[in-house]
Short mmCIF file of C-alpha atoms in Angstrom, two decimals:
data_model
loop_
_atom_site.label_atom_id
_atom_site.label_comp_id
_atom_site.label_asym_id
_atom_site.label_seq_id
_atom_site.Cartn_x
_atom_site.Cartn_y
_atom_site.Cartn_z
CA UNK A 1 -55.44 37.75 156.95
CA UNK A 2 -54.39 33.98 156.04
CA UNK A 3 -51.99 34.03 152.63
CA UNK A 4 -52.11 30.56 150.74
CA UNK A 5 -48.78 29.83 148.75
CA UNK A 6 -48.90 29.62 145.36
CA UNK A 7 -47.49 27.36 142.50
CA UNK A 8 -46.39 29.00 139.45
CA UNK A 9 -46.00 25.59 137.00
CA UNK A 10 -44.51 27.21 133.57
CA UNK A 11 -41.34 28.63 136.07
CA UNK A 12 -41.70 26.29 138.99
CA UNK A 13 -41.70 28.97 141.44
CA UNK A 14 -43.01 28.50 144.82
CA UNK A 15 -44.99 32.19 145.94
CA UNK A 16 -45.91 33.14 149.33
CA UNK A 17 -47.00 36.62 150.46
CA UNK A 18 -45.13 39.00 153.04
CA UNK A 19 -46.93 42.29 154.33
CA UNK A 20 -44.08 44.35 154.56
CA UNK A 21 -43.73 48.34 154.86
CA UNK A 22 -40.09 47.59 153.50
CA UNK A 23 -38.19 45.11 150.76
CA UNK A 24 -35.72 42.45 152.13
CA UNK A 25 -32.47 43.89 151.77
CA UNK A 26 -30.49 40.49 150.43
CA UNK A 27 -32.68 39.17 148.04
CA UNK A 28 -32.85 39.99 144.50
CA UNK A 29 -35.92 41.94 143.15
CA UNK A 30 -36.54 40.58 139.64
CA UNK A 31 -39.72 41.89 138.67
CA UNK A 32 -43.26 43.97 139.80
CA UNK A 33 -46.90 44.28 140.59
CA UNK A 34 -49.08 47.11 141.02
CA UNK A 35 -52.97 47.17 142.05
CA UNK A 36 -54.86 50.61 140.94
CA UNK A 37 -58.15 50.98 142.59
CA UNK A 38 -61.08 53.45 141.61
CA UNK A 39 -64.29 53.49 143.21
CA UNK A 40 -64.51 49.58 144.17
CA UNK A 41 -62.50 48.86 141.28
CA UNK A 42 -58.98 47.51 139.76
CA UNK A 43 -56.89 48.56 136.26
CA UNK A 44 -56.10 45.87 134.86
CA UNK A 45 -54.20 45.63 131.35
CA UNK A 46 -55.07 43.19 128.60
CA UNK A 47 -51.84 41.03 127.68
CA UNK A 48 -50.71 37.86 125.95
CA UNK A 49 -51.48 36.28 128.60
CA UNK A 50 -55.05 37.76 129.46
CA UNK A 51 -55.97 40.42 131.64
CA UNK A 52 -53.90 41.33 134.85
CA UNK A 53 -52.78 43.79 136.67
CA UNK A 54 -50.16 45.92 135.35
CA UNK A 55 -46.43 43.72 136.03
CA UNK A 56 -43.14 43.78 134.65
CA UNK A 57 -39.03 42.97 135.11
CA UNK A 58 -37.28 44.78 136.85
CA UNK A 59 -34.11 46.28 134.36
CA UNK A 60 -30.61 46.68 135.09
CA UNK A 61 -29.98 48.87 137.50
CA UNK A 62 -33.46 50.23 137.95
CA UNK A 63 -35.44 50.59 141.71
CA UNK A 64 -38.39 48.68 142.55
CA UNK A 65 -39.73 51.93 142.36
CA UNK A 66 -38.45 53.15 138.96
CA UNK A 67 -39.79 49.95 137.31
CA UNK A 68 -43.53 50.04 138.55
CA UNK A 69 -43.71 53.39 137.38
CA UNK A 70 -42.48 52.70 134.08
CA UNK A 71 -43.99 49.37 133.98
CA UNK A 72 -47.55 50.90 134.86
CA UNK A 73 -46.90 53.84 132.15
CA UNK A 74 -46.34 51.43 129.70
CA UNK A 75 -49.07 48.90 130.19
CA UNK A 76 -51.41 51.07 131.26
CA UNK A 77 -50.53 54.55 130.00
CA UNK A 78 -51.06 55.20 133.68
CA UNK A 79 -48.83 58.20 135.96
CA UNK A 80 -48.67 56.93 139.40
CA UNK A 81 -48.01 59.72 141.36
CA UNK A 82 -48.13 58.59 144.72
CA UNK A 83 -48.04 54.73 145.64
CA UNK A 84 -46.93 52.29 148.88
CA UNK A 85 -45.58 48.64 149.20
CA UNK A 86 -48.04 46.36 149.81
CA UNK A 87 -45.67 43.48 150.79
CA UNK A 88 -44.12 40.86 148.29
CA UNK A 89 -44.24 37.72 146.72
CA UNK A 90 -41.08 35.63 147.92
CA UNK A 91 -40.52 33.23 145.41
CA UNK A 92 -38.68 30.04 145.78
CA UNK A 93 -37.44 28.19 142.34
CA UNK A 94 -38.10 24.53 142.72
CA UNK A 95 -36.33 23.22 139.82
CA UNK A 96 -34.59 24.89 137.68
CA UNK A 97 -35.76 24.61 133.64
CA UNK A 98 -35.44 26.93 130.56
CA UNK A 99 -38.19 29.36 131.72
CA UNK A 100 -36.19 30.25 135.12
CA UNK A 101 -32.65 29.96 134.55
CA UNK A 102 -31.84 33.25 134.40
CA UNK A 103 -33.26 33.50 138.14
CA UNK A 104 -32.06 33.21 141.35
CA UNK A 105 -33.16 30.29 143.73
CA UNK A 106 -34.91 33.27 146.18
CA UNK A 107 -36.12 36.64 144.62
CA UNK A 108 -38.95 38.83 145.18
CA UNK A 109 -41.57 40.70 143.53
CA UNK A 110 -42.90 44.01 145.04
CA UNK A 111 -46.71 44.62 145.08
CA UNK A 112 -47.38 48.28 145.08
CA UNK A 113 -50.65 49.87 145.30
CA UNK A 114 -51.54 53.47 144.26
CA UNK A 115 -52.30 55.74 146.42
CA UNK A 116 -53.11 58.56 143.56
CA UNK A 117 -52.58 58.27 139.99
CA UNK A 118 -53.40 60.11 136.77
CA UNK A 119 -54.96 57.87 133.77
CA UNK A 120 -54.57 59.37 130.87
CA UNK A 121 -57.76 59.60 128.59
CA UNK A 122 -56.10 58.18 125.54
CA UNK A 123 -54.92 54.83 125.59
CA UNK A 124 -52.21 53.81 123.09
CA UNK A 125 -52.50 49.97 121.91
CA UNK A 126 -48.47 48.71 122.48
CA UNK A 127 -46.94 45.59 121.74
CA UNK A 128 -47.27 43.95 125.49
CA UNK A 129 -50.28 45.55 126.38
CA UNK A 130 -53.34 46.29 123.91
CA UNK A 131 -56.33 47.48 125.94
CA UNK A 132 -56.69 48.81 129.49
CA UNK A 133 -59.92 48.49 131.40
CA UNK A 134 -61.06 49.00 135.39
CA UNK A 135 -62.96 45.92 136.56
CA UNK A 136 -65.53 45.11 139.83
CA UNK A 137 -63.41 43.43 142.49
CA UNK A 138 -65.65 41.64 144.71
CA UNK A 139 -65.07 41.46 148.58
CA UNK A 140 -63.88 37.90 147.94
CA UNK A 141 -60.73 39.53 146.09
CA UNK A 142 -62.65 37.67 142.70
CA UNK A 143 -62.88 39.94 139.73
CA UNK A 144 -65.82 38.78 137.26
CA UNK A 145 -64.55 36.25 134.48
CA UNK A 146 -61.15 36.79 135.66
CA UNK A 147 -58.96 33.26 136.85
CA UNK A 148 -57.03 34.86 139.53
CA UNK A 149 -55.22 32.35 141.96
CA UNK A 150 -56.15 32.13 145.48
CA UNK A 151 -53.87 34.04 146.97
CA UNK A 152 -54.16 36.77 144.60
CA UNK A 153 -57.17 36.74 145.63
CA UNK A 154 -56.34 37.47 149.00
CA UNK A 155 -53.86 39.83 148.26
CA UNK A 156 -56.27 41.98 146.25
CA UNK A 157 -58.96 41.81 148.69
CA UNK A 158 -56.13 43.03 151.71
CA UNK A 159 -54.98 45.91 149.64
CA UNK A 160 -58.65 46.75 149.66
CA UNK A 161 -58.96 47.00 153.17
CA UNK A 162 -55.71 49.12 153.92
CA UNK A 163 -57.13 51.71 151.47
CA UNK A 164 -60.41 52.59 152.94
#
């Protein structure tokens, strides 16, 4: 499967995608992504920003794997009890401004997906996150009123297909 890159504007970060069983050993891990499917489905979590899929920084001294389970917890009030790497979004700062200065030129951020999980039935409104709700993904990667970019597109629609 074909990857476009990706632009992100407010940071000037330049994304592409890596399918990778493993994270790159010499470059910084600053924040990340999980996908949580359910019967043709994605969790998503309803923040400032809109809905999207649970994401979060990465804090000192915390794994990749410590923060998505936290990060998922909090946003989601999800358990993850079993999940894989995906791959990651290698992200290349363009020009530096006051939205990206406190990160490197080259990071990464891991996409996990979860493998099994436990959502719990009550769902506590927090200050990032204030609803949670599972969504139709269509085969296209598209989820219905949802302004996804096209490679996140793509990468939703490849996790798809490694979990069937």
């Amino acid at each position: 499967m074909k990857f476009p890159t990706d632009f992100w504007i407010e940071t000037q970060n330049k994304l592409t995608f890596v399918v990778s069983k493993t994270l790159p050993s010499k470059i910084k891990m600053t924040a990340v992504k999980c996908l949580i499917f359910r019967g043709g489905k994605i969790l998503m979590t309803k923040v400032p920003r809109g809905w999207d899929i649970p994401t979060g920084h990465i804090e000192e001294g915390e794994s990749p794997e410590e923060a998505i389970k936290r990060e998922v917890m909090e946003e989601t009030g999800t358990v993850l009890k079993k999940f894989h790497l995906l791959g990651y979004l290698y992200s290349v700062k363009v020009k530096e401004n006051e939205k990206n200065k406190k990160y490197p030129k080259v990071s990464a951020i891991p996409i996990f997906v979860a493998d099994r999980f436990v959502v719990q039935r009550k769902f506590e409104r927090l200050l990032e996150a204030t609803d949670r709700k599972f969504f139709k993904i269509y085969k296209d990667g598209s989820i219905h009123s949802h302004n996804h970019s096209p490679l996140m597109k793509n990468i939703f629609s490849y996790a798809l297909l490694t979990i069937k």
